[in-house]
Amino acid sequence: MSTTTPVRYLLHRFARRRSRQFVGGTVLVLLALAFQRVPALVIGVALDSLLLESQAFTLPLVPDAWIPTDTAGQATLVVASLVVAVGGESLCRWYGVLVYERANLETLHDIRTAAFETATALPLSAHRAEDRDLLSVLNDDVDNLEDLFDGGRAAVQYGGELVTAFAFMLLLNWNLAVVMALLPIVVAITARYYAGLLEPRYDAVRANVGRLNARLRDAIEGIRTVKSLVREGREAERVGHASGEYKAAAWSALKLRAIYNRVSWLLAVAGVWFLFGVGSYWILTGTPAVFTQSLTAGTLLTFIMYTFSLMDPTRKLAVEVLDKIESGQASSRRVVPLLRHDAAAARKDDVPPLSVTDGGVEYDAVSFDYGEGDGNEDGDDESTLTDVSLTAAPGDFVGIVGHSGAGKSTLVKLLLRFQEPDAGEIRVDGQPVADHSVRSLRQHVGYVGQDPFLFPGTVHENVAYARPDATRDDVVDAAKRASAHEFVAELPEGYDTEVGERGTTLSGGQRQRLAIARALLSDPEVLVFDEATSHVDTETEAEIQRTLRTVAADRTVFAVAHRLSTVRQADRIVVLDDGRVTERGTHAELVEQDGRYAGLWAVQTGAVAAAVETSTDAAETEVRG
Ligand code: ADP
């Protein structure tokens, strides 16, 4: 399976179940094309036999016995076949395109939803910082796959037009048809030649559009910085420059495109003239020796009408359709690897669920490293976490402290299995989390991250995110336990207030308390709280401290804290230093030990503020001196 090309994979997995629609649509479109050939043919015959009266009235593939012998009957037959042909073509094309397009849209819908499901099932490590790549696969590339199916349909349409026109030409007069076969060949060669010249210019246009858009986005997104540093002029200059380059690239492509348009028009005219010249000559002087059939004026007229069906579709096939299929293929190469993750993700969920009753947690000699390119720029060989062991009895409140970058967040993320340890084991109620389903783990371990995400919607919807069926009472109860009820009650519409995009209408502390309420709603046995470094004022901090104490009363809590006062009440405090546990104990014990924790505590409570100030002054004097 893994050796199939991406396009085959897509066809096999998504399009095959609609093969009846695809084939049916294709057959109808081909039928429409056959109908489309009839009018030119009938008009040619009518010209010869009814107007010029130079030929008997015969139609290819139609037995002579079926054809009326009187002129009035023949004229009626001409009109009737024109009406039937036009009606048949319209019906077949209308219904064929509808059937095909519907199958097309449904297939794309399936691919899009499958890709999104896989993307959300991917481990967090696959979601990089801004996830622009993943978003562009989900957005642009999945949309681009439409090109693939469109290209397929266009290939059927134009290929069919070319083939039916040529087949009818062969049927009418194979001598002239053979000569006219030259035409599509010349058109295809010219079209490919110009496409080769145009492609790099269009690439340049696209690249310039991208650069221009990036410039515009950066300037607008960073408008506060731009304004505060009075750089509007410079930004305008840069946008002007990017726009100028785009203009130049577009102009260069446009000029060549204009030449190509004229060349293909001239080619079409030359093709008709050529046909008219050759045909007239044959009619006047007889067909040259190698050929045997005689040519009539009516057949020549039919040929002239068919000529356009030789040239136009060829040009489209050679350039547009090829480009579409190529662009669709390129996107399929990006979408399919994502879709193929599916099987692997499904296998991982094929493990028993965790059964949690008490909420005891053990870290047993856990080591972890983000690996190369982990943003750890000091270039040392130190792991992010080394040999960390710690135990939280059911109901314990564990505080995790340490300097910024010590690995505190990483430590708690391992519990949630946002990352997997390189060595060691984490157990919840004695069960290794790695042997149980991630889903069940996260149902029992609540997580409140540093910058909780609020979705556009009401306060109620955000709190009830994990349990949409929760009643208002459930939500209010959770909010009360998270100390969020008071401020929510003061919002203009209480729990029905819209929080705005990403919760921008709320303060950082309010967002955090809503996130705690959200985590508490499912009443998890373990709650992990990763304190935000920024946007927490003293008042909010005191509030969250109280909240955590209440929350910790009936569950195990891990709290990553930057301010030691947040975890002062903890049953145990773990001090991390460069990924290792260096101290552990209660607040009182650690202060007693007079180690790193005691030092930090002294700084944060201001006991050593004076000393620090003095030493900073001294340092500054030194530098200045
Ligand atoms: P803390 O929470 O103590 O501030 P973290 O656990 O966030 O520390 O980070 C520990 C180290 O791991 C830091 O050097 C940080 O740069 C690195 N790190 C954190 N997250 C990632 C990540 N997603 N990918 C790579 N490196 C990371």
XYZ file of C-alpha atoms and ligand atoms in Angstrom:
652
model
C 0.000 0.000 0.000
C 2.778 2.388 0.901
C 4.288 2.093 -2.584
C 1.218 3.524 -4.331
C 1.445 7.064 -5.600
C -0.428 9.733 -3.613
C -2.984 10.162 -6.390
C -3.680 6.418 -6.491
C -4.024 6.436 -2.708
C -6.645 9.193 -2.890
C -8.537 7.471 -5.682
C -8.450 4.158 -3.883
C -9.470 5.444 -0.474
C -11.924 8.212 -1.371
C -13.004 8.100 -5.018
C -13.454 4.360 -5.488
C -16.663 4.222 -3.495
C -18.114 6.744 -5.956
C -16.777 5.063 -9.082
C -20.339 4.578 -10.378
C -20.964 8.309 -10.328
C -17.572 9.127 -11.833
C -17.934 6.585 -14.639
C -21.602 7.481 -15.218
C -20.784 11.194 -15.397
C -17.948 10.500 -17.819
C -20.132 8.361 -20.099
C -22.824 11.050 -20.182
C -20.288 13.746 -21.039
C -18.917 11.591 -23.870
C -22.462 11.020 -25.110
C -23.042 14.772 -25.075
C -19.909 15.201 -27.178
C -21.159 12.670 -29.712
C -24.443 14.593 -29.971
C -22.417 17.784 -30.362
C -20.828 16.401 -33.555
C -24.181 15.825 -35.281
C -25.266 19.365 -36.353
C -22.109 20.127 -38.376
C -22.417 16.774 -40.079
C -26.107 17.145 -40.942
C -25.593 20.700 -42.197
C -22.807 19.481 -44.508
C -25.025 16.725 -45.895
C -27.919 19.162 -46.342
C -25.643 21.553 -48.238
C -24.555 18.836 -50.666
C -27.857 17.133 -51.273
C -30.550 19.737 -50.637
C -28.913 23.031 -51.666
C -26.321 22.025 -54.266
C -28.187 18.832 -55.170
C -24.812 17.323 -56.054
C -25.109 14.230 -53.854
C -27.708 11.731 -52.778
C -28.887 12.249 -49.172
C -26.939 9.777 -47.013
C -25.898 9.901 -43.409
C -22.918 7.924 -42.100
C -23.912 4.947 -39.910
C -27.592 5.397 -40.860
C -29.073 2.758 -43.249
C -30.320 4.375 -46.457
C -33.643 2.589 -46.040
C -34.429 4.808 -43.060
C -33.932 8.012 -45.023
C -36.976 9.583 -46.709
C -36.716 9.852 -50.473
C -38.567 13.150 -50.943
C -36.928 16.528 -50.321
C -39.549 17.646 -47.787
C -39.002 14.478 -45.748
C -35.244 14.943 -45.899
C -35.539 18.577 -44.805
C -37.721 17.478 -41.888
C -35.122 14.857 -40.993
C -32.410 17.552 -41.005
C -34.393 19.812 -38.686
C -35.418 16.902 -36.452
C -31.833 15.665 -36.074
C -30.638 19.188 -35.259
C -33.263 19.478 -32.529
C -32.562 15.992 -31.147
C -28.799 16.604 -31.213
C -28.986 19.922 -29.416
C -31.521 18.606 -26.887
C -29.580 15.383 -26.335
C -26.320 17.235 -25.902
C -27.809 19.676 -23.370
C -29.473 16.941 -21.331
C -26.473 14.633 -21.268
C -24.021 17.406 -20.496
C -26.234 18.956 -17.810
C -26.842 15.691 -16.018
C -23.360 14.261 -16.614
C -21.613 17.340 -15.216
C -23.990 17.394 -12.254
C -23.336 13.746 -11.388
C -19.593 14.154 -11.797
C -19.356 17.397 -9.842
C -21.411 16.010 -6.986
C -19.152 12.991 -6.674
C -16.241 15.403 -6.894
C -17.493 17.632 -4.053
C -18.362 14.662 -1.862
C -14.912 13.175 -2.374
C -13.228 16.459 -1.457
C -15.485 16.758 1.586
C -14.415 13.288 2.746
C -10.755 14.095 2.187
C -11.043 17.401 4.062
C -12.777 15.913 7.108
C -10.436 12.915 7.188
C -7.406 15.221 6.992
C -8.743 17.379 9.822
C -9.498 14.375 12.015
C -6.005 13.046 11.460
C -4.478 16.445 12.143
C -6.221 16.708 15.510
C -5.227 13.136 16.368
C -1.544 13.842 15.692
C 0.728 13.990 18.719
C 1.342 17.532 19.936
C 4.958 17.314 18.869
C 3.715 17.398 15.251
C 1.995 20.720 15.856
C 4.822 23.203 15.617
C 4.847 26.722 16.988
C 2.381 28.464 14.696
C 1.249 25.468 12.708
C 1.248 27.494 9.523
C 2.408 24.441 7.574
C -0.312 22.203 8.887
C -2.902 24.908 8.315
C -1.742 25.425 4.776
C -1.997 21.683 4.088
C -5.517 21.624 5.537
C -6.591 24.782 3.755
C -4.722 25.304 0.533
C -3.606 21.834 -0.393
C -6.922 20.152 0.292
C -8.620 22.862 -1.765
C -6.027 22.424 -4.450
C -6.942 18.765 -4.772
C -9.988 20.097 -6.539
C -7.595 20.801 -9.397
C -6.863 17.122 -9.619
C -10.510 16.149 -10.020
C -11.254 19.190 -12.167
C -8.270 18.289 -14.299
C -9.633 14.763 -14.649
C -12.992 16.066 -15.755
C -11.419 18.571 -18.154
C -9.236 15.813 -19.604
C -12.364 13.751 -20.307
C -14.158 16.763 -21.749
C -11.391 18.073 -24.003
C -9.926 14.678 -24.817
C -13.427 13.514 -25.710
C -14.008 16.558 -27.884
C -10.760 15.972 -29.741
C -11.337 12.260 -30.182
C -14.979 12.499 -31.255
C -14.209 15.297 -33.738
C -11.385 13.284 -35.234
C -13.436 10.088 -35.296
C -16.248 11.843 -37.169
C -13.713 13.327 -39.583
C -12.314 9.866 -40.284
C -15.808 8.576 -40.838
C -16.661 11.338 -43.301
C -13.448 11.533 -45.246
C -10.426 9.789 -43.847
C -8.153 11.255 -46.564
C -8.658 14.817 -45.419
C -8.766 13.712 -41.765
C -5.250 12.285 -42.030
C -3.981 15.580 -43.437
C -5.761 17.532 -40.693
C -4.139 15.409 -37.956
C -1.173 17.749 -38.440
C -3.125 20.562 -36.834
C -3.431 19.359 -33.230
C 0.217 18.315 -33.304
C 1.354 21.820 -34.292
C -1.002 23.380 -31.721
C 0.223 21.096 -28.919
C 3.891 21.791 -29.675
C 3.324 25.565 -29.764
C 1.272 25.518 -26.562
C 3.897 23.497 -24.652
C 6.656 25.743 -25.960
C 4.944 28.878 -24.668
C 3.926 27.178 -21.431
C 7.605 26.442 -20.835
C 8.363 30.144 -21.261
C 5.378 31.305 -19.223
C 5.716 28.991 -16.216
C 8.802 30.621 -14.667
C 7.193 34.028 -15.131
C 4.000 32.915 -13.403
C 6.094 31.354 -10.628
C 7.743 34.734 -10.171
C 4.333 36.414 -9.999
C 3.168 33.985 -7.300
C 6.370 34.392 -5.298
C 6.015 38.171 -5.479
C 2.388 38.045 -4.381
C 3.471 35.945 -1.403
C 6.191 38.432 -0.461
C 3.846 41.382 -0.847
C 1.194 39.727 1.326
C 3.738 38.855 3.994
C 4.928 42.473 4.056
C 1.388 43.775 4.365
C 0.517 41.270 7.091
C 3.627 41.996 9.127
C 3.110 45.745 8.912
C -0.558 45.560 9.922
C -0.060 42.946 12.646
C 2.825 44.935 14.056
C 1.119 48.276 13.642
C 1.594 49.248 17.295
C 5.331 48.750 17.049
C 5.447 50.490 13.681
C 3.611 53.521 15.040
C 5.387 53.710 18.353
C 8.749 53.749 16.586
C 7.443 56.126 13.897
C 8.342 53.735 11.094
C 5.208 54.232 8.961
C 7.282 55.833 6.200
C 9.773 52.975 6.126
C 6.989 50.368 6.058
C 5.237 52.213 3.223
C 8.528 52.205 1.351
C 8.949 48.476 1.837
C 5.393 47.716 0.766
C 5.897 50.027 -2.217
C 9.028 48.107 -3.155
C 7.316 44.717 -2.874
C 4.333 45.986 -4.848
C 6.683 47.358 -7.521
C 8.389 43.985 -7.891
C 5.037 42.289 -8.173
C 3.998 44.773 -10.841
C 7.170 44.120 -12.834
C 6.749 40.348 -12.638
C 3.083 40.553 -13.626
C 3.904 42.839 -16.556
C 6.572 40.492 -17.824
C 4.121 37.552 -17.707
C 1.369 39.625 -19.272
C 3.489 40.660 -22.271
C 4.416 37.090 -23.103
C 0.853 35.929 -22.538
C -0.378 38.564 -25.024
C 2.054 37.277 -27.652
C 0.970 33.698 -27.003
C -2.701 34.655 -27.311
C -2.041 36.236 -30.709
C 0.048 33.290 -31.865
C -2.648 30.797 -30.986
C -5.277 32.937 -32.652
C -3.192 33.170 -35.829
C -2.640 29.437 -35.686
C -6.395 28.859 -35.530
C -6.984 31.163 -38.507
C -4.113 29.564 -40.411
C -5.569 26.129 -39.657
C -8.937 27.059 -41.156
C -7.283 28.688 -44.171
C -5.092 25.660 -44.652
C -8.109 23.368 -44.549
C -10.066 25.622 -46.861
C -7.110 25.822 -49.302
C -6.465 22.075 -49.360
C -10.184 21.236 -49.510
C -10.973 23.695 -52.321
C -8.003 22.442 -54.322
C -9.152 18.830 -53.919
C -12.706 19.687 -54.912
C -11.569 21.616 -57.988
C -8.778 19.333 -59.244
C -9.709 16.022 -57.639
C -8.068 14.214 -54.736
C -4.320 13.610 -55.210
C -3.181 10.164 -56.310
C -2.404 8.659 -52.857
C -5.977 9.197 -51.755
C -9.078 7.668 -53.179
C -12.069 9.509 -51.743
C -13.636 12.494 -53.454
C -14.425 15.542 -51.367
C -17.682 17.486 -51.487
C -18.369 21.101 -50.485
C -20.670 19.938 -47.695
C -18.007 17.675 -46.181
C -15.509 20.535 -46.366
C -17.977 22.760 -44.477
C -18.385 20.074 -41.800
C -14.603 19.770 -41.532
C -14.231 23.510 -41.100
C -16.735 23.421 -38.246
C -14.878 20.496 -36.657
C -11.497 22.211 -36.943
C -12.158 24.279 -33.855
C -12.800 21.086 -31.907
C -9.341 19.936 -32.942
C -7.476 23.059 -31.922
C -9.129 24.541 -28.870
C -9.256 21.337 -26.796
C -5.690 20.477 -27.776
C -4.455 23.809 -26.482
C -6.364 23.379 -23.242
C -5.188 19.803 -22.796
C -1.569 20.729 -23.440
C -1.486 23.597 -20.955
C -4.424 24.127 -18.591
C -5.298 20.503 -17.938
C -1.669 19.431 -17.538
C -1.036 22.329 -15.146
C -4.105 21.528 -13.094
C -3.211 17.886 -12.784
C 0.377 18.760 -11.882
C -0.728 21.262 -9.242
C -3.221 18.751 -7.841
C -0.518 16.093 -7.755
C 1.830 18.395 -5.871
C -0.877 19.001 -3.269
C -1.681 15.316 -3.041
C 1.963 14.717 -2.160
C 1.473 16.965 0.884
C -2.010 15.802 1.888
C -1.513 12.055 1.582
C 1.318 11.733 4.132
C -1.011 13.412 6.628
C -3.868 11.063 5.752
C -1.591 8.039 6.066
C -1.009 8.891 9.749
C -4.484 7.656 10.373
C -3.648 3.996 10.729
C -0.809 4.669 13.160
C -3.009 6.930 15.289
C -5.772 4.333 15.391
C -3.357 1.612 16.524
C -2.272 3.699 19.504
C -5.815 3.913 20.810
C -6.045 0.164 20.685
C -4.983 -0.130 24.360
C -7.008 -0.492 27.546
C -8.324 2.623 29.277
C -6.831 3.816 32.514
C -8.979 3.230 35.565
C -8.457 6.043 38.042
C -10.126 6.155 41.433
C -7.690 7.885 43.805
C -5.417 10.010 41.687
C -2.005 8.942 42.997
C 0.831 9.881 40.646
C 4.403 8.601 40.484
C 7.291 9.718 38.297
C 9.880 6.969 38.254
C 13.345 8.038 37.010
C 11.905 10.012 34.111
C 14.231 11.549 31.534
C 13.214 13.517 28.494
C 14.763 15.652 25.802
C 13.124 17.605 23.006
C 15.984 16.516 20.797
C 17.790 18.590 18.219
C 16.494 21.986 17.296
C 14.577 22.244 20.552
C 15.128 25.935 20.980
C 17.557 25.065 23.736
C 20.202 27.294 22.360
C 22.919 26.898 24.898
C 24.147 23.925 22.866
C 24.951 21.742 25.887
C 24.199 18.024 26.019
C 21.927 18.355 29.034
C 18.515 16.734 28.679
C 15.463 18.840 29.363
C 14.649 16.504 32.258
C 17.062 14.053 33.858
C 16.157 11.201 36.165
C 13.182 12.855 37.816
C 11.370 10.818 40.453
C 8.529 12.095 42.570
C 5.401 10.774 44.193
C 2.089 12.471 44.806
C -0.238 10.590 47.137
C -3.954 10.825 46.270
C -5.182 14.290 47.248
C -1.701 15.796 47.511
C -0.975 19.337 46.421
C 2.433 19.317 44.718
C 4.126 22.585 43.856
C 6.801 22.630 41.175
C 9.178 25.571 41.192
C 12.479 26.516 39.615
C 14.030 29.074 37.327
C 12.595 29.798 33.908
C 13.526 27.034 31.465
C 14.218 24.534 34.259
C 11.712 22.084 32.745
C 8.671 22.621 34.960
C 6.128 22.820 32.148
C 7.743 19.913 30.403
C 7.479 17.820 33.548
C 3.700 18.249 33.785
C 3.184 17.903 30.031
C 4.713 14.443 30.271
C 1.953 13.482 32.701
C -0.641 14.500 30.116
C 1.397 12.641 27.464
C 1.786 15.719 25.308
C 5.286 14.270 25.057
C 6.568 10.769 25.850
C 9.515 10.236 28.243
C 12.754 8.921 26.740
C 13.387 6.845 29.854
C 11.545 6.032 33.061
C 7.856 5.653 33.673
C 4.906 7.689 34.898
C 2.150 5.878 36.773
C -1.324 6.977 37.779
C -2.889 4.849 40.508
C -0.118 2.341 39.889
C -0.809 1.959 36.161
C 1.880 2.999 33.679
C 0.245 5.720 31.585
C 2.145 4.607 28.494
C 0.244 1.298 28.492
C -3.179 2.888 28.533
C -5.183 5.036 26.183
C -4.346 8.719 26.019
C -8.032 9.499 25.878
C -8.818 7.889 29.209
C -5.760 9.523 30.767
C -6.891 12.991 29.768
C -10.396 12.303 31.040
C -8.952 11.832 34.517
C -6.182 14.408 34.424
C -7.387 17.975 33.941
C -4.972 20.500 32.482
C -4.889 24.276 32.675
C -2.078 25.600 30.502
C -0.263 28.902 30.647
C -2.302 30.608 27.994
C -5.646 28.850 27.995
C -7.484 29.081 24.728
C -11.025 30.357 24.772
C -13.111 29.689 21.694
C -15.424 32.348 20.271
C -18.718 31.778 22.072
C -20.289 32.413 25.459
C -18.748 31.888 28.886
C -21.105 28.951 29.377
C -20.027 27.289 26.122
C -16.379 27.706 27.009
C -16.726 26.213 30.473
C -18.873 23.380 29.101
C -16.436 22.738 26.230
C -15.616 19.179 27.266
C -19.176 18.403 28.325
C -21.563 20.263 26.016
C -24.540 18.633 27.774
C -23.661 20.208 31.130
C -26.513 22.179 32.703
C -26.231 25.783 33.798
C -26.084 24.556 37.406
C -23.091 22.323 36.609
C -21.344 25.238 34.943
C -22.072 27.649 37.792
C -20.905 25.068 40.307
C -17.606 24.562 38.467
C -17.179 28.321 38.122
C -17.744 28.767 41.842
C -15.112 26.170 42.675
C -12.728 27.937 40.279
C -13.502 31.337 41.889
C -14.803 32.518 38.536
C -18.455 32.919 39.478
C -18.114 36.391 40.945
C -16.606 38.072 37.938
C -18.828 36.142 35.509
C -21.919 37.314 37.415
C -20.744 40.880 36.879
C -20.354 40.505 33.101
C -23.107 42.243 31.081
C -24.917 39.012 30.254
C -23.438 36.736 32.888
C -22.807 33.239 31.584
C -24.267 34.187 28.196
C -21.650 36.885 27.570
C -19.648 36.360 24.390
C -15.953 36.152 25.219
C -14.804 37.366 21.804
C -12.067 35.943 19.663
C -9.651 34.007 21.898
C -11.249 35.607 24.950
C -9.713 39.010 24.289
C -12.464 40.732 26.266
C -11.266 39.049 29.481
C -8.158 39.614 31.550
C -5.466 36.957 31.780
C -6.482 35.972 35.292
C -10.138 35.720 34.295
C -9.275 33.523 31.345
C -7.255 31.306 33.633
C -10.057 30.913 36.138
C -12.484 30.032 33.342
C -9.995 27.438 32.174
C -9.851 26.011 35.706
C -13.649 25.876 35.765
C -13.558 24.106 32.415
C -11.125 21.527 33.765
C -13.132 21.076 36.991
C -16.415 20.492 35.184
C -15.458 16.897 34.400
C -14.305 16.495 38.003
C -10.878 15.001 37.226
C -9.006 13.096 39.932
C -5.811 14.966 39.057
C -5.531 18.615 38.074
C -2.441 20.088 36.470
C -2.068 23.835 36.648
C 0.714 25.587 34.751
C 0.925 29.134 36.046
C 1.308 31.871 33.490
C 4.403 33.989 33.872
C 2.846 37.065 32.398
C -0.394 38.914 33.006
C -0.884 37.855 36.586
C -1.154 40.771 38.959
C -0.845 40.346 42.713
C -4.580 40.374 43.240
C -5.232 37.708 40.589
C -2.421 35.655 41.974
C -3.905 35.754 45.458
C -7.232 34.748 43.933
C -5.745 31.812 42.051
C -3.838 30.766 45.151
C -7.113 30.585 47.073
C -8.754 28.785 44.167
C -6.048 26.166 44.021
C -6.359 25.554 47.729
C -10.084 24.915 47.406
C -9.633 22.810 44.313
C -6.877 20.782 45.949
C -9.127 19.832 48.834
C -10.586 16.834 47.025
C -8.121 15.921 44.280
C -4.439 15.642 43.460
C -3.032 18.921 42.161
C 0.228 19.654 40.382
C 0.896 23.367 40.243
C 3.793 24.829 38.300
C 4.497 28.162 39.950
C 6.680 31.111 39.197
C 5.685 32.884 42.384
C 6.517 30.764 45.349
C 3.584 32.173 47.297
C 1.270 30.260 44.899
C 2.513 26.933 46.266
C 3.443 27.962 49.759
C 0.596 25.838 51.138
C 1.536 22.773 49.064
C 1.923 19.396 50.764
C 5.225 19.077 48.978
C 7.313 21.346 46.828
C 9.752 20.108 44.204
C 12.561 22.408 43.101
C 13.822 21.823 39.566
C 17.157 23.065 38.363
C 18.225 22.381 34.771
C 15.918 19.414 34.565
C 16.947 17.789 37.844
C 15.175 17.727 41.170
C 17.517 19.510 43.538
C 15.348 20.039 46.589
C 12.034 18.733 47.893
C 9.926 19.213 50.994
C 7.312 21.511 52.467
C 7.729 25.243 52.391
C 8.879 25.298 55.984
C 11.369 22.467 55.435
C 12.833 24.092 52.345
C 13.220 27.464 54.003
C 14.879 25.645 56.840
C 17.302 23.897 54.433
C 18.486 27.327 53.328
C 19.176 26.170 49.769
C 18.072 27.543 46.423
C 14.408 27.672 47.438
C 15.181 29.641 50.544
C 17.199 32.078 48.425
C 14.375 32.532 45.928
C 11.899 32.962 48.734
C 14.012 35.682 50.250
C 14.168 37.516 46.914
C 10.446 37.188 46.231
C 9.346 38.345 49.654
C 11.623 41.335 49.384
C 13.846 40.344 52.252
C 16.898 40.663 50.098
C 15.592 43.443 47.866
C 17.866 45.921 49.545
C 20.877 43.692 49.100
C 20.109 43.165 45.396
C 19.696 46.887 44.838
C 23.032 47.595 46.443
C 24.804 44.991 44.332
C 23.130 46.257 41.118
C 24.271 49.748 41.933
C 27.763 48.459 42.502
C 27.701 46.570 39.183
C 26.478 49.648 37.309
C 29.158 51.759 38.844
C 31.676 49.144 37.772
C 30.385 49.146 34.185
C 30.302 52.905 33.961
C 33.663 53.211 35.582
P 9.874 26.028 32.470
O 8.441 25.626 32.465
O 10.597 25.597 33.694
O 10.107 27.465 32.183
P 10.016 24.434 30.108
O 9.631 23.059 30.530
O 9.002 25.263 29.439
O 10.625 25.217 31.318
O 11.273 24.319 29.123
C 12.433 23.561 29.418
C 13.385 23.607 28.240
O 12.827 22.938 27.134
C 13.713 25.007 27.769
O 15.085 25.042 27.407
C 12.858 25.210 26.546
O 13.504 26.054 25.643
C 12.750 23.799 26.017
N 11.439 23.583 25.375
C 10.234 23.807 25.923
N 9.245 23.464 25.074
C 9.832 23.016 23.958
C 9.351 22.488 22.697
N 8.052 22.356 22.432
N 10.257 22.117 21.781
C 11.564 22.235 22.040
N 12.072 22.702 23.176
C 11.245 23.096 24.136
